[in-house]
Coordinates of C-alpha atoms in Angstrom, one line a residue:
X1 CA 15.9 8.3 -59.0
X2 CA 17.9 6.8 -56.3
X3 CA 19.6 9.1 -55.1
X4 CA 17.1 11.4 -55.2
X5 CA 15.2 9.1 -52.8
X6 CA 18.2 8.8 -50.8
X7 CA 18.5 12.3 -50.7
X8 CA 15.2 13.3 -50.0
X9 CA 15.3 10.4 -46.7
X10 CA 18.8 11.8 -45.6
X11 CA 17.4 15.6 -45.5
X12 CA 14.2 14.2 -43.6
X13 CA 16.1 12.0 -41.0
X14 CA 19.0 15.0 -39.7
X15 CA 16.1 17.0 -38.2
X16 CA 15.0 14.4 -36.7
X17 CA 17.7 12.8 -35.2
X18 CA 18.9 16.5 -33.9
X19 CA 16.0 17.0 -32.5
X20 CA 16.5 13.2 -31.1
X21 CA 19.2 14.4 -29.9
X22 CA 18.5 17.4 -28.0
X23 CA 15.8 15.3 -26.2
X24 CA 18.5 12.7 -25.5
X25 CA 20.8 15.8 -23.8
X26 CA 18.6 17.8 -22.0
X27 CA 17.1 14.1 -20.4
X28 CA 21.1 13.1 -19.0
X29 CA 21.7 16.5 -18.0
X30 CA 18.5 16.5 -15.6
X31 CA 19.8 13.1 -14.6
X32 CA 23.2 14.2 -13.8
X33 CA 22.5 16.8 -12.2
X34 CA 19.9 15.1 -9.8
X35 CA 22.7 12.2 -9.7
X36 CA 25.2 15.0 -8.6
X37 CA 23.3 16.7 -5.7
X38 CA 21.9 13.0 -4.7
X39 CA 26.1 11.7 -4.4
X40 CA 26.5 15.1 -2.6
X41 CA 23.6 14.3 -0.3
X42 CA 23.6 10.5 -0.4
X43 CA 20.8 9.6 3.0
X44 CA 18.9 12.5 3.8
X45 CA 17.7 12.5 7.6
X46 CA 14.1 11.2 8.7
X47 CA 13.3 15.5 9.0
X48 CA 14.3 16.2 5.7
X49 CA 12.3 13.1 4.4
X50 CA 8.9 14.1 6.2
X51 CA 9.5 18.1 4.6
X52 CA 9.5 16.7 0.8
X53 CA 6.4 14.8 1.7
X54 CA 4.9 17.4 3.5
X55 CA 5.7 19.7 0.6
X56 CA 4.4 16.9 -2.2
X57 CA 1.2 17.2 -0.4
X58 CA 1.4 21.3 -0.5
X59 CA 2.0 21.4 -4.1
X60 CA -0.5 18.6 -5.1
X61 CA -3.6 21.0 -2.1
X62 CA -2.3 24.7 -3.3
X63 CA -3.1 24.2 -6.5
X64 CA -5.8 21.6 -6.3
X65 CA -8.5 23.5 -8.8
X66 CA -5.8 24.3 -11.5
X67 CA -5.0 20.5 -11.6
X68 CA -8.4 19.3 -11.7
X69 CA -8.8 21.3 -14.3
X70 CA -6.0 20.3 -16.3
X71 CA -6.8 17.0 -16.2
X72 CA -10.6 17.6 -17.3
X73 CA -8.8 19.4 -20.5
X74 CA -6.5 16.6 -21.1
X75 CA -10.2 14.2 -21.3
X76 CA -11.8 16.5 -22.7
X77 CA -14.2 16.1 -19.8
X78 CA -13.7 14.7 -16.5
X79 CA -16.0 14.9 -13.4
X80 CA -14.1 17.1 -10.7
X81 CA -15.4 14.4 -8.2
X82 CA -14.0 11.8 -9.9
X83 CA -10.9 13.7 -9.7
X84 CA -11.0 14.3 -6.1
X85 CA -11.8 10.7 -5.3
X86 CA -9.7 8.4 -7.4
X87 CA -6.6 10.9 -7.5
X88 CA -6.0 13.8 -4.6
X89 CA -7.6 11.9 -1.5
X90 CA -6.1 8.3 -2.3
X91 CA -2.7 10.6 -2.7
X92 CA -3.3 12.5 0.4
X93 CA -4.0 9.4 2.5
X94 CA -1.1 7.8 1.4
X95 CA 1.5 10.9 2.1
X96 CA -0.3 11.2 5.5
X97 CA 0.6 7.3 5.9
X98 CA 4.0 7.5 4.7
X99 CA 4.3 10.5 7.1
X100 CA 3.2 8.2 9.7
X101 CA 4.9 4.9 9.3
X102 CA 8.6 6.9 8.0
X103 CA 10.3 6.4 11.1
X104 CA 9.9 2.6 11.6
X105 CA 10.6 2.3 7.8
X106 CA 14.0 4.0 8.2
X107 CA 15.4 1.5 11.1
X108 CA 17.0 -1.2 10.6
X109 CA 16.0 -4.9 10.5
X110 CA 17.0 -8.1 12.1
X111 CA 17.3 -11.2 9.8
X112 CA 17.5 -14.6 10.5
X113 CA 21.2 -16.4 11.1
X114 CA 21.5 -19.8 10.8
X115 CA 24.1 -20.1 14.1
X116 CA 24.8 -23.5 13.1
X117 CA 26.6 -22.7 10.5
X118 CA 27.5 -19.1 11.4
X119 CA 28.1 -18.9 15.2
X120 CA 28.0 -15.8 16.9
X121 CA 27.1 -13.7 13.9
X122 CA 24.8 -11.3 13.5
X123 CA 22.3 -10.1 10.5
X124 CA 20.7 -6.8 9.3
X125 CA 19.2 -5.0 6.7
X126 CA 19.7 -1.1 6.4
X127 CA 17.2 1.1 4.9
X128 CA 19.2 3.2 2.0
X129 CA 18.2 5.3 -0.4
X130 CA 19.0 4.1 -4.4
X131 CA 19.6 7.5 -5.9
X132 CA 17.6 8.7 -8.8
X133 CA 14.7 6.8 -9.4
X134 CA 12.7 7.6 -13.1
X135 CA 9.2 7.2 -13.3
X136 CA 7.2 7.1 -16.5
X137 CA 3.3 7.7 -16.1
X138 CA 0.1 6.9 -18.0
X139 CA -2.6 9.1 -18.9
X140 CA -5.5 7.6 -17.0
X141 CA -5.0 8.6 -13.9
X142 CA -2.0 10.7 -13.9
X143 CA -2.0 12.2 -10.6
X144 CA -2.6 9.3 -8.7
X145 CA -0.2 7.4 -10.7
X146 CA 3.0 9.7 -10.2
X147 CA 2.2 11.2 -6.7
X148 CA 1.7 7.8 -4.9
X149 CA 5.3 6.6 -6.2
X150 CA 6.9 10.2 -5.7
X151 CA 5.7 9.4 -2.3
X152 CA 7.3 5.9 -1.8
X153 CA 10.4 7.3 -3.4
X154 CA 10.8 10.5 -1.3
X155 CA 10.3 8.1 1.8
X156 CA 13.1 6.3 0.8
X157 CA 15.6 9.4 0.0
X158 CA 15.6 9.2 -3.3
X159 CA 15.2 12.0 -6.3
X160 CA 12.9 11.7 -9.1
X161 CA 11.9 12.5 -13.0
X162 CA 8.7 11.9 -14.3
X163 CA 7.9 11.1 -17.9
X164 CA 3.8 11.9 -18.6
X165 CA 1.6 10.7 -21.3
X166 CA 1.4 12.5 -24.9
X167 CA -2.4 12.4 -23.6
X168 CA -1.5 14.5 -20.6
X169 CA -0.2 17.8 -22.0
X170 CA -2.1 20.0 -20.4
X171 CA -1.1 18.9 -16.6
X172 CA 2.4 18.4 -17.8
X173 CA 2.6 22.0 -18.2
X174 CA 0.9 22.9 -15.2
X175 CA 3.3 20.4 -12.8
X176 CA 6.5 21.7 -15.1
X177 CA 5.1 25.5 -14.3
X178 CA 4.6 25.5 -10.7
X179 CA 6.7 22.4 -9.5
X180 CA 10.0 24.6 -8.9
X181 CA 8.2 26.5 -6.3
X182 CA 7.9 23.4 -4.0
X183 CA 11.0 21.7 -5.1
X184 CA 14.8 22.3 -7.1
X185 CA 15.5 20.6 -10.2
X186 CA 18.0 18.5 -8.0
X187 CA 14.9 16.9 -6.1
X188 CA 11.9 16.9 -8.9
X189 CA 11.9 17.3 -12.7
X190 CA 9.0 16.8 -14.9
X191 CA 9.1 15.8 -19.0
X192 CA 6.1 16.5 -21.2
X193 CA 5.8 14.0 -24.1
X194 CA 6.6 15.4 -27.4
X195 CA 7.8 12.8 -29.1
X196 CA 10.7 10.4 -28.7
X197 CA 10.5 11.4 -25.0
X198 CA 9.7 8.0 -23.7
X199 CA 12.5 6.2 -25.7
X200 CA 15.6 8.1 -24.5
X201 CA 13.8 9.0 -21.1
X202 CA 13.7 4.8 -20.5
X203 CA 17.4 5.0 -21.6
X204 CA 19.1 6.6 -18.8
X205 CA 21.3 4.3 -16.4
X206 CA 18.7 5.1 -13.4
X207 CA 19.2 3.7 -10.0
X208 CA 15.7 2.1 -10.5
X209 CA 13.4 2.7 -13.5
X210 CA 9.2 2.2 -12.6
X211 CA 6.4 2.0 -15.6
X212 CA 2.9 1.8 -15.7
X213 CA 1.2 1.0 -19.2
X214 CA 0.5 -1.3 -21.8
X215 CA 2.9 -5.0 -22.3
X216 CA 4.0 -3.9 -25.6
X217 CA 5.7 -0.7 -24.4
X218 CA 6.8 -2.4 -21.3
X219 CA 8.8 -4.7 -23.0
X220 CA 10.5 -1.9 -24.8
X221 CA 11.4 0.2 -21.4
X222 CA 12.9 -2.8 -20.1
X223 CA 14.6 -3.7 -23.1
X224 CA 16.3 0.0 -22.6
X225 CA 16.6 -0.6 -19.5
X226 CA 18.6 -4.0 -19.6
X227 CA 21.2 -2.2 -21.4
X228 CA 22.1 0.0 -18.1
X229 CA 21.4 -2.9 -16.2
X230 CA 18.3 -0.7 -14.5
X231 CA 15.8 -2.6 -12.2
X232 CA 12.6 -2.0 -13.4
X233 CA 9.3 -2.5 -11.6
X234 CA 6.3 -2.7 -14.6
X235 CA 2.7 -2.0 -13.8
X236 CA 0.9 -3.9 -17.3
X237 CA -2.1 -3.7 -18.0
X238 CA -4.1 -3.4 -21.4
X239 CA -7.0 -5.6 -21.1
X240 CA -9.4 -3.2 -19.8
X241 CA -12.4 -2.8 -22.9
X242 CA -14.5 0.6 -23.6
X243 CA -18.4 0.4 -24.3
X244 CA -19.3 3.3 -27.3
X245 CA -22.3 4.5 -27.3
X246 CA -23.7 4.4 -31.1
X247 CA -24.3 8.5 -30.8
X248 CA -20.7 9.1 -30.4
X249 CA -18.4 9.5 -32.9
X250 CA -16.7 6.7 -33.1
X251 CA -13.4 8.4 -34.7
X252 CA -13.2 10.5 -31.7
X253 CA -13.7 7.3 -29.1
X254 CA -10.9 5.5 -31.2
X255 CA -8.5 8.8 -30.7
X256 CA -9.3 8.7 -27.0

């Protein structure tokens, strides 16, 4: 009967850990090949910088009804003004600022030298790029989430994946469909969420790893992390409660 049991748990767990696997590959070969093209290019110009911003902002207004609607499918339904408030205008405003402020961003900065103990020297910080930055995003407001840090890391020179939510499947395919008209794999890369995604995704030795969710999962990202020795910037939150409404089915509430 054991070995039965064993069997039966050994035939279950190789399909899964191929499929594990092929998750884990096609992950580090995105990664290298964005980690390629960003050693190739390390400190793209202020020009270059503004065009991938400018082009973020393209993408996100070209195709502004097929991403509402995406999202309202994800919910299962959304208000398109809600959409256009809390998402595409706070993401347009902040391209347009980024735009704006890039220049004076890029220069570099005087710091304070103690000429007591250093005499005659001098003290700067220069403004460089990390590399490739991963960013893994939650479902509630997914746009707004991943376009507002695409943002700060294309300002800086950097290259980017995303990671969306299991809850976002329906915009996931929409940015992974259209996103290679605006950008090459080298710059931009999105992952849908089909399971075990998030766990090798949070993995990979990135130059700087960002996540927005719940403290339980954002202990395990940087626990992954640590192991690369990735910095990590966490957005926490899970505190915020729901009011049902006794007519809805409460199964369906829980699920959403």
């Amino acid at each position: 009967m054991n070995q039965a049991a064993e069997a039966v748990t050994s035939g279950q767990a190789g399909p899964r850990q191929a499929a594990q696997a092929a998750i884990a590959d096609t992950l580090r070969e995105a990664f290298h090949k964005q980690r390629r093209a960003w050693l190739d290019e390390p400190a793209p110009g202020l020009e270059q910088r503004r065009q991938d911003l400018s082009t973020l902002k393209r993408l996100l207004g070209e195709n502004l009804d097929a991403i509402v609607a995406a999202i309202n499918e994800d919910y299962g339904n959304r208000s398109r003004h809600e959409t256009l408030f809390a998402e595409v205008i706070a993401v347009t405003d902040g391209i347009n600022d980024a735009i704006k402020r890039l220049r004076k961003w890029m220069k570099p900065q005087r710091r304070h030298v103690d000429r007591a103990l250093y005499p005659g020297a001098r003290n700067r910080v220069i403004p460089q790029p990390l590399g490739v930055v991963g960013l893994i995003i939650p479902w509630n407001f997914p746009v707004n989430l991943s376009f507002t840090q695409l943002t700060g890391a294309f300002a800086a020179g950097n290259r980017a994946m995303v990671k969306l939510s299991e809850n976002s499947i329906a915009l996931s395919r929409l940015l992974r469909e259209i996103s290679p008209r605006y950008f090459p794999e080298e710059k931009l890369m999105w992952f849908e969420e089909t399971g075990g995604v998030g766990i090798e995704f949070s993995q990979i030795p990135f130059d700087l790893l960002m996540f927005t969710g719940s403290g339980q999962t954002g202990r395990a990202v940087m626990a992954s992390a640590a192991k690369n020795l990735t910095p990590v910037v966490l957005e926490l939150g899970g505190k915020s409660p729901a009011i049902i409404d006794p007519e809805f089915p409460l199964q369906k509430a829980v699920e959403r």
